[in-house]
XYZ file of C-alpha atoms in Angstrom:
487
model
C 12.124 38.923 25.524
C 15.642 37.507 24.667
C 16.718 36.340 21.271
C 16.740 33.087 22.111
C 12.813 32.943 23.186
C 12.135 34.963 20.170
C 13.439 32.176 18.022
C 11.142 29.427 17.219
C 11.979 25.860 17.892
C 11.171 24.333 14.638
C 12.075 20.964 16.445
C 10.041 21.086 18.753
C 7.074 21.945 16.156
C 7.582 19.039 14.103
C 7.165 16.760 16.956
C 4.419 17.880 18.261
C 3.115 17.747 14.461
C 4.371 14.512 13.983
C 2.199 13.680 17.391
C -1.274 15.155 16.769
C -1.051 13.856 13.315
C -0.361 9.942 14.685
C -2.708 10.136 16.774
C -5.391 11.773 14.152
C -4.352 8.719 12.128
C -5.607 6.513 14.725
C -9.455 7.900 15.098
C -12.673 7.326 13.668
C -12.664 10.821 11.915
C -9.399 10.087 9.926
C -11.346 6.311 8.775
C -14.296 8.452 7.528
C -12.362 11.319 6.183
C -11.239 8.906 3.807
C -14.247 6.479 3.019
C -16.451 9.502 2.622
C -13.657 10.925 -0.417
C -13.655 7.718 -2.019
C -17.544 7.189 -1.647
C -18.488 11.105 -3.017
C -16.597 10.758 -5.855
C -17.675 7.446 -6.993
C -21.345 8.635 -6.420
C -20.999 11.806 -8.517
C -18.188 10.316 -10.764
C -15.734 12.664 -10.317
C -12.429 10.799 -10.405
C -10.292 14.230 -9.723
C -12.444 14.758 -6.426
C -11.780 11.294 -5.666
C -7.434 10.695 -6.711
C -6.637 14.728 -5.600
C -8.568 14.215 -2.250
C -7.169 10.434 -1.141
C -3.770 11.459 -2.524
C -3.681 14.716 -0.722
C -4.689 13.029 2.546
C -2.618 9.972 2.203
C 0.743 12.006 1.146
C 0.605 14.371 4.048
C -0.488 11.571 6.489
C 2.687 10.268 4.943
C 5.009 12.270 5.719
C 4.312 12.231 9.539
C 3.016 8.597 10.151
C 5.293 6.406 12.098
C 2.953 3.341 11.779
C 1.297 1.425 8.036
C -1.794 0.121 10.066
C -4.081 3.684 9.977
C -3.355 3.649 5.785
C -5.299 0.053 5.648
C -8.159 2.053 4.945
C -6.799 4.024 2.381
C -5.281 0.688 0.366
C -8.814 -0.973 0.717
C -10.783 1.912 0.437
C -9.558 3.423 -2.591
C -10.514 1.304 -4.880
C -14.127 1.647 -4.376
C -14.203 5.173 -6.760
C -13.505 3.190 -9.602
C -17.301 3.597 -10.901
C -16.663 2.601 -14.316
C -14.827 -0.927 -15.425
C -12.831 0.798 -18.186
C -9.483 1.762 -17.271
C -9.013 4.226 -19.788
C -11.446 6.143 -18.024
C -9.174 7.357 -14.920
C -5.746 6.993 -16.862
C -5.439 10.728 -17.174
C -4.855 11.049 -13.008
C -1.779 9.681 -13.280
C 0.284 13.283 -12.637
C -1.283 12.860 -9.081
C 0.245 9.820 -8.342
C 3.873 11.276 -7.928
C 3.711 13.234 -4.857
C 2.198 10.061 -3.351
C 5.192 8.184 -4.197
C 7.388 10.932 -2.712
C 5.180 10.928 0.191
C 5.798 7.067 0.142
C 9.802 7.285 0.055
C 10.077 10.069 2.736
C 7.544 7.427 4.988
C 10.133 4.596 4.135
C 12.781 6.585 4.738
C 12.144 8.250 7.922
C 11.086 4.968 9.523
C 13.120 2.017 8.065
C 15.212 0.604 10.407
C 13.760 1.344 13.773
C 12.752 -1.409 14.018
C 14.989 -4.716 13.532
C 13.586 -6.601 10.021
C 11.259 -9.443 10.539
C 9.972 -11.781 8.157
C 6.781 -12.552 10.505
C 4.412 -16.049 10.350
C 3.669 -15.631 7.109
C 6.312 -15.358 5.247
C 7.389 -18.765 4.241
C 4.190 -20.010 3.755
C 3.306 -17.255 1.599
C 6.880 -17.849 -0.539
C 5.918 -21.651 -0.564
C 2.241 -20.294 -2.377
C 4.842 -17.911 -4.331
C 6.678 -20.792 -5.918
C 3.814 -23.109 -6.120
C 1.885 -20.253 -8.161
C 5.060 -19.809 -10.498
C 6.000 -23.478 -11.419
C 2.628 -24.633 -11.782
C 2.157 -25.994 -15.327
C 6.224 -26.485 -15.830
C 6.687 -28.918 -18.749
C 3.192 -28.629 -19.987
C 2.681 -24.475 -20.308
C 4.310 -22.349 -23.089
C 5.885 -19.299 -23.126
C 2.577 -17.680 -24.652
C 0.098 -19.003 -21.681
C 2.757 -18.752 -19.419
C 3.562 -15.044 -19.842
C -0.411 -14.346 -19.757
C -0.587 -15.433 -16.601
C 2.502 -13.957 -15.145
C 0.847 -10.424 -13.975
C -1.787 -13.020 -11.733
C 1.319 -15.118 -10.825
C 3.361 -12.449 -9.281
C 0.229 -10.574 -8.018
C -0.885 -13.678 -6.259
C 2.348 -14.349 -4.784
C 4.956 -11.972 -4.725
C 2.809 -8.718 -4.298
C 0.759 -10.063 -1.233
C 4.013 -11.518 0.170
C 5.867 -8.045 -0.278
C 2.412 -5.984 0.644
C 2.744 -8.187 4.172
C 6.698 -7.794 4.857
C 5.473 -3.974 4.634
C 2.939 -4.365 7.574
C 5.399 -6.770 9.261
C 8.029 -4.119 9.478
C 6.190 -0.674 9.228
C 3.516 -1.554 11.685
C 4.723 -0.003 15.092
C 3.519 -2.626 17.558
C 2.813 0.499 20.095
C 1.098 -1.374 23.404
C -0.984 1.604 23.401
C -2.418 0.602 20.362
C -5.692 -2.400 19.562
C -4.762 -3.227 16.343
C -7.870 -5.906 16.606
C -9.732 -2.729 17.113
C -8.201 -0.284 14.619
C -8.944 -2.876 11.739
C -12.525 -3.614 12.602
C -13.332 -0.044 12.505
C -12.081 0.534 9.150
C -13.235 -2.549 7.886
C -17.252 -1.385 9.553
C -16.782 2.093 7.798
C -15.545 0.299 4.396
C -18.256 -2.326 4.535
C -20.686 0.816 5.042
C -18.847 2.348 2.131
C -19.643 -0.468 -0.283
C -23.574 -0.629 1.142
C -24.620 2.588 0.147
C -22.565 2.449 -3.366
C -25.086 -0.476 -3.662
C -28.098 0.966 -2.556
C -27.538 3.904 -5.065
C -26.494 1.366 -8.081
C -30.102 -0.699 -7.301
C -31.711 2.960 -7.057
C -30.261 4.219 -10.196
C -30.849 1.269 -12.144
C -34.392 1.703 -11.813
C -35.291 -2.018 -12.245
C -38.547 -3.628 -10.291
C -37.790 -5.882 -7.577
C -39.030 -8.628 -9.432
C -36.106 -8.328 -11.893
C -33.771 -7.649 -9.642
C -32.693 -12.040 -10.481
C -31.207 -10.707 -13.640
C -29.695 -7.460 -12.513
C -25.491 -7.309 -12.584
C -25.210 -4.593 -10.523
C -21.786 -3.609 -12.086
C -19.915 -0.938 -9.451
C -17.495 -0.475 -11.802
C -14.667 -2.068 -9.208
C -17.150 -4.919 -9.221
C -19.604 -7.121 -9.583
C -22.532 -8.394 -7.154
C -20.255 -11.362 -6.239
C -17.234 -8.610 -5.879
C -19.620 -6.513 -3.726
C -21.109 -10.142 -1.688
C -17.466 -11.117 -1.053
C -16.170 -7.822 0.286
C -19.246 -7.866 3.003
C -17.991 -11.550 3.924
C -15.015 -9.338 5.307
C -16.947 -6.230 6.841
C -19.666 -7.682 8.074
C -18.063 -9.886 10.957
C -15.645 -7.010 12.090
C -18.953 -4.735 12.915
C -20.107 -7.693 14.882
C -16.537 -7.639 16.578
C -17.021 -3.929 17.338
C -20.674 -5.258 19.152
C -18.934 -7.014 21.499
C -15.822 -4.468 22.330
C -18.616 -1.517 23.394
C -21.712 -1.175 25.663
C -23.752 1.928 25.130
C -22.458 1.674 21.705
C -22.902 -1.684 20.544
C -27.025 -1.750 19.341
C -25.170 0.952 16.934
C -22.633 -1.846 15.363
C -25.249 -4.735 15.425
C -27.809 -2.581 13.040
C -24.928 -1.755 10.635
C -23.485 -5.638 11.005
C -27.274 -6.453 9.744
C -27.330 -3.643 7.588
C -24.362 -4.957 5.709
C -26.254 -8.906 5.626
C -29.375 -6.895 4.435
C -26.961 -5.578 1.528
C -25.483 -9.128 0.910
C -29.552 -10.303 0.620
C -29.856 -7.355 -2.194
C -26.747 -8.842 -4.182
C -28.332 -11.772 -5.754
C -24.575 -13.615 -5.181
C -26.080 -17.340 -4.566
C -23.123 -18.478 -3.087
C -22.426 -15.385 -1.151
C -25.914 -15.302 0.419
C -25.577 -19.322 1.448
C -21.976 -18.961 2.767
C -22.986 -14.991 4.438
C -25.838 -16.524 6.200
C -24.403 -19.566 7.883
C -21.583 -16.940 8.662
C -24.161 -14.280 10.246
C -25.846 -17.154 12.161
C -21.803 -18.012 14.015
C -21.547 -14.107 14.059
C -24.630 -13.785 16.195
C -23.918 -16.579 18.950
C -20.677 -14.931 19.320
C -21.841 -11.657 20.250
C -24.220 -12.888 22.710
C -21.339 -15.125 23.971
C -18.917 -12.334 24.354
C -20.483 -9.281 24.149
C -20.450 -7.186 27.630
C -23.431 -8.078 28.914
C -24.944 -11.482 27.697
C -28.390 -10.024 28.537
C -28.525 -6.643 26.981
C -26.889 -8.387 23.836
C -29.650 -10.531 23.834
C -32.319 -8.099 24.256
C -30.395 -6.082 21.746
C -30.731 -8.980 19.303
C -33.930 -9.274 19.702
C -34.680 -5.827 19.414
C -33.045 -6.123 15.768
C -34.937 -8.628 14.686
C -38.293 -6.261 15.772
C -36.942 -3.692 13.539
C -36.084 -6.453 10.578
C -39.726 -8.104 11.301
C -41.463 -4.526 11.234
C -40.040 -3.696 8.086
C -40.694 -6.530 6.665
C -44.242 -6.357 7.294
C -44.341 -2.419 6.067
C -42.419 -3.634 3.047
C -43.849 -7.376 2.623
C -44.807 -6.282 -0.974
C -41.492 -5.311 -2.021
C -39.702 -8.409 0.053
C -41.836 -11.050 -1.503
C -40.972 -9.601 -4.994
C -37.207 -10.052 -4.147
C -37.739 -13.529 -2.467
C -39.230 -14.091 -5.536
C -36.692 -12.901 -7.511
C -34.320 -14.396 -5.456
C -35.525 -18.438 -6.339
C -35.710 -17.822 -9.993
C -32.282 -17.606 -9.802
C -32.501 -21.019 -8.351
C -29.587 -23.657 -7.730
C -28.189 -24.207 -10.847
C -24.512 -24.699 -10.993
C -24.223 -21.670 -13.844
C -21.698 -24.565 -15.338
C -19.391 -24.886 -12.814
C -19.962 -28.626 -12.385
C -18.233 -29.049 -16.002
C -15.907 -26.758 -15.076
C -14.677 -28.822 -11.964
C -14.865 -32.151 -13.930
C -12.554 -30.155 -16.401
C -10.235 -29.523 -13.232
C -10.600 -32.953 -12.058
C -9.023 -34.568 -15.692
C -6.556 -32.333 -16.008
C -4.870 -33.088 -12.622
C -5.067 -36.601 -13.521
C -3.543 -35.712 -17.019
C -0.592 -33.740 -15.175
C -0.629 -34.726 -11.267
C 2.315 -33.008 -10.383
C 2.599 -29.371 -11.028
C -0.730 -29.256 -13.156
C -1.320 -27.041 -16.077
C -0.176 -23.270 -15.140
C -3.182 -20.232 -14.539
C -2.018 -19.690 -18.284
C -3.918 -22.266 -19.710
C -6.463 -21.353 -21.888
C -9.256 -23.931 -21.494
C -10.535 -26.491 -23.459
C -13.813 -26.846 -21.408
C -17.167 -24.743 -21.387
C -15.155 -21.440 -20.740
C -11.930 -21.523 -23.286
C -10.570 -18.233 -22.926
C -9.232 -15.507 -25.307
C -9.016 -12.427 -23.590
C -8.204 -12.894 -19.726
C -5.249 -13.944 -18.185
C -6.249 -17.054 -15.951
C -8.880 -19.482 -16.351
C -10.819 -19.664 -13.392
C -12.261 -22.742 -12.138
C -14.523 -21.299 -9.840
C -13.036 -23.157 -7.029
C -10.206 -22.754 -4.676
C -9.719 -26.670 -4.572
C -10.384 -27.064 -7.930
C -8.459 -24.223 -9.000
C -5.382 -25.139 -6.977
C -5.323 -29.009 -8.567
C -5.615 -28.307 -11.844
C -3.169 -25.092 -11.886
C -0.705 -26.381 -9.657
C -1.208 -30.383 -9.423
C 0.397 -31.765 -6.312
C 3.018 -28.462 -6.300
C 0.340 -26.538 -5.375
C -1.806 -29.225 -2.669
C 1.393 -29.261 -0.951
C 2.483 -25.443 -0.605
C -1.615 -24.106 -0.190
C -2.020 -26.893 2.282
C 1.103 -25.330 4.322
C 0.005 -22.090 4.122
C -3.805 -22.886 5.177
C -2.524 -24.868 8.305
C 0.024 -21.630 9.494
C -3.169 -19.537 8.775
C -5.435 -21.820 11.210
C -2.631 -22.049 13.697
C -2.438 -18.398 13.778
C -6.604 -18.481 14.125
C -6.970 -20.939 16.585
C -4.021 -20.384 18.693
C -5.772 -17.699 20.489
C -9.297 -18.656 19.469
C -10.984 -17.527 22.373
C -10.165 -14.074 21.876
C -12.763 -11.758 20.710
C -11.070 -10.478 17.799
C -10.153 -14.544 16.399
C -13.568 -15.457 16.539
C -14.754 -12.742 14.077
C -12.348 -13.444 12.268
C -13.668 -17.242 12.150
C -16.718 -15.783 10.831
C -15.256 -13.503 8.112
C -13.377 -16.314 6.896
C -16.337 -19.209 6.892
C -17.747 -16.742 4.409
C -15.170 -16.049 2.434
C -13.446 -19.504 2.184
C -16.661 -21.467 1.585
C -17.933 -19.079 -0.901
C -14.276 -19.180 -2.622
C -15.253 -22.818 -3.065
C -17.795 -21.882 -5.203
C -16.493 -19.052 -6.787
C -12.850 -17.157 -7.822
C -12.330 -15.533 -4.357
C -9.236 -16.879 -3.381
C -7.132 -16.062 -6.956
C -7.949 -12.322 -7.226
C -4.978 -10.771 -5.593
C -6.564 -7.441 -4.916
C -8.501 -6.776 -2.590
C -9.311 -10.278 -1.520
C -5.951 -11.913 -0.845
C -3.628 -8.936 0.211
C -6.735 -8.767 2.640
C -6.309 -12.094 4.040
C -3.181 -11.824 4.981
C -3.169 -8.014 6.368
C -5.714 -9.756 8.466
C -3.796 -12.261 9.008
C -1.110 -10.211 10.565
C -3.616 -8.555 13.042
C -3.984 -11.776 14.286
C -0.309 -12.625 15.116
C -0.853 -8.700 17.023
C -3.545 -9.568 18.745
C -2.202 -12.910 19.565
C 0.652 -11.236 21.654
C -1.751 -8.707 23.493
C -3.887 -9.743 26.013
C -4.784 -6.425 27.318
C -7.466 -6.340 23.987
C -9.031 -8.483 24.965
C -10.799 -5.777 27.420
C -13.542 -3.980 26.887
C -13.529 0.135 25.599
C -14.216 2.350 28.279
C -18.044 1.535 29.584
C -18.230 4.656 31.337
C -17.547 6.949 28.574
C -20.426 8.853 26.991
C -21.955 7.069 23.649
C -20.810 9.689 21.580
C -16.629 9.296 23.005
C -17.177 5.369 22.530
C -18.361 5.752 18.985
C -16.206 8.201 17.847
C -12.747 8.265 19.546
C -10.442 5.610 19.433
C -7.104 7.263 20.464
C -7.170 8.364 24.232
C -4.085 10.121 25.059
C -1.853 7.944 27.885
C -4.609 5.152 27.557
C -4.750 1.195 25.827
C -7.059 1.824 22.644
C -9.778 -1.013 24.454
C -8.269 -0.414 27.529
C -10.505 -0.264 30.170
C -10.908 2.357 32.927
């Protein structure tokens, strides 16, 4: 053997690490990997197996990853090991943060600039929200109100714009890649993630169904209108994956109803209204474009034999929750005043409104939190912002929509549709559209998938239909192949 065979080609290594890692990054074992971390350690509340583990998987995925999209689920997933509300709580992990930010740089580093910058769709509309957010209340807010706010201000704005000029120009755009697809399944294994942290919080708590009306079902990241807004978002996507697979998809209907089941077992009024009339649309669209109209339909059906069935077994249990369910009735829980209050101030101050510093001088005057919440993305947006705001949230809704409905008969669009009827009409109701994290940095990484999607029409094919069940449900990266291409 010569010298020059005996000599190893450390090159040539490190590619072919860099390669089985990428394309690790891209499966359904990588997406569990790091939902089951996140969702152990929040179940046995052990923050150090919970920070080590995602940071040690995220850092050396890191340091080989040529592409942001496979790390969506760690930024959304992450947060759901937060199991208690007080801060102070995990503050002593914050050693293990470092090597994640090295990790970070070396990504940056390896990868910035090849690719030429881009400022994508989104961008101006987002700055227009950006400036709207951080003028609102000029000549009526001081320093005090305005400087509470300012964390929510540049959060709201700045963050999500910067968080998407990071998926603009780190995402690879590799035509072997369905992005559509790659979201959806970490957005199914998330949603699944934040069912079972349910199911053990209603276990643990211990209460009869019959009292479950004035449970709060704190998760420690959140609350059951956190927890009914976050399956707005899943729930759709599984439906997606229903319609991508056939031997598969009776798999992603149960956990798509799974996931509604959950949203039932939230008590969130306004999350059950808006998730139902969502699950309805999510249904006709998978027997409209699922692979075979017929076996979706018998499929459905089939569903609704199980749901029926248990209901019957269970019809004890589910009248005590329906029962539960109406003494929470239809009261407003206040926020009629609160939208009156919304109403006068924009007529007080019409044109940039009264800043998300103000402190209230309704039913819910505020010492402690940042921004007073109107419980209302309309309402919210005239009284903050005035006219300012109508004017730069009106832009960025219509890109948004133009993005959506551009390519709206694409599979991937019209889930999308769905997640969004749930999540923008129960934001009408409720805060969902001013809490930065996760809700709005979601939007618009989902928002970006679309403008991918929206220049691929090879996704629009179905996975492989002759692969075994097991391949389709498991592997999502086929060497030389389309992820969704079919064979």
């Amino acid at each position: 053997m010569t010298e020059t065979a005996k000599k190893i080609d450390f090159k040539s290594v490190l590619s072919k690490s860099d390669d089985t890692v990428r394309k690790f990054l891209f499966t359904d074992a990588y997406y569990i990997l790091v939902v089951a971390i996140v969702t152990l350690a929040w179940a046995i509340r052990g923050e150090e197996l919970g920070f080590i583990g995602l940071i040690v998987v995220s850092s050396v995925a890191l340091l080989f990853a040529d592409d942001i999209m496979p790390f969506t689920v760690n930024i959304f997933a992450a947060f759901l090991m937060i199991y208690d509300s007080k801060v102070e709580t995990f503050l002593h992990m914050w050693p293990v943060f470092i090597p994640l930010g090295i990790a970070l740089i070396v990504f940056v580093v390896r990868n910035v600039g090849k690719r030429k910058f881009k400022l994508g769709k989104m961008f101006f509309p987002q700055l227009a929200v950006s400036v709207a957010l951080l003028i609102g209340g000029v000549g009526v807010t001081d320093k005090e109100e305005f400087m509470r706010a300012f964390p929510n201000t540049i959060t709201l704005g700045i963050a999500v714009l910067a968080v998407y000029l990071l998926y603009v120009n780190f995402t690879k755009c590799d035509e072997n890649k369905d992005y559509g697809l790659a979201f959806a399944k970490i957005m199914t294994y998330i949603g699944l993630s934040v069912c079972i942290e349910l199911v053990i919080c209603i276990i643990r708590s211990g209460l009869p169904v019959g009292s479950w009306n004035n449970s709060y079902w704190n998760l420690g990241w959140g609350n059951r209108n956190n927890v009914a807004t976050y399956i707005l978002f899943t729930a759709p996507m599984s439906a997606f994956l229903a319609t991508k697979y056939r031997k598969t998809s009776w798999i992603y209907m149960l956990i798509c109803a799974f996931q509604y089941a959950c949203l039932l077992a939230t008590f969130s009024r306004g999350g059950i209204l808006c998730g139902g009339i969502a699950a309805v649309v999510a249904v006709a669209f998978v027997i409209w474009k699922g692979q075979s109209k017929k076996e979706n339909a018998i499929l459905l059906a089939a569903v609704l034999v199980i749901v029926g069935v248990f209901l019957i077994i269970f019809r004890d249990k589910v009248s005590d929750m329906i029962q539960s369910l109406l003494k929470r009735g239809t009261k407003l829980s206040g926020r009629n005043l609160l939208y009156e209050e919304a109403w006068e101030l924009f007529k007080k101050h019409p044109l940039a409104g009264v800043g998300l510093g103000y402190r209230g001088d309704g039913p819910s005057a505020i010492t402690t939190m940042q921004v007073y919440l109107f419980h209302s993305t309309l309402f919210q947006i005239i009284a903050s912002m005035g006219i300012i705001g109508i004017l730069a949230y009106g832009y960025y809704y219509a890109e948004r929509l133009c993005l959506l409905f551009r390519k709206i008969n694409k599979r991937f669009n019209l889930f999308v549709l769905v997640a969004w009827i749930g999540f923008e009409g129960y934001s009408m109701i409720d805060t969902g559209t001013f809490i930065p994290f996760p809700n709005m940095i979601l939007v618009m990484v989902m928002t970006f998938v679309l403008e991918l999607v929206a220049n691929d029409d090879k996704s629009e094919e179905a996975v492989t239909i002759n692969n075994s069940a097991n391949t389709e449900f498991i592997d999502l990266f086929r060497k030389n192949k389309k992820y969704g291409a079919t064979e």
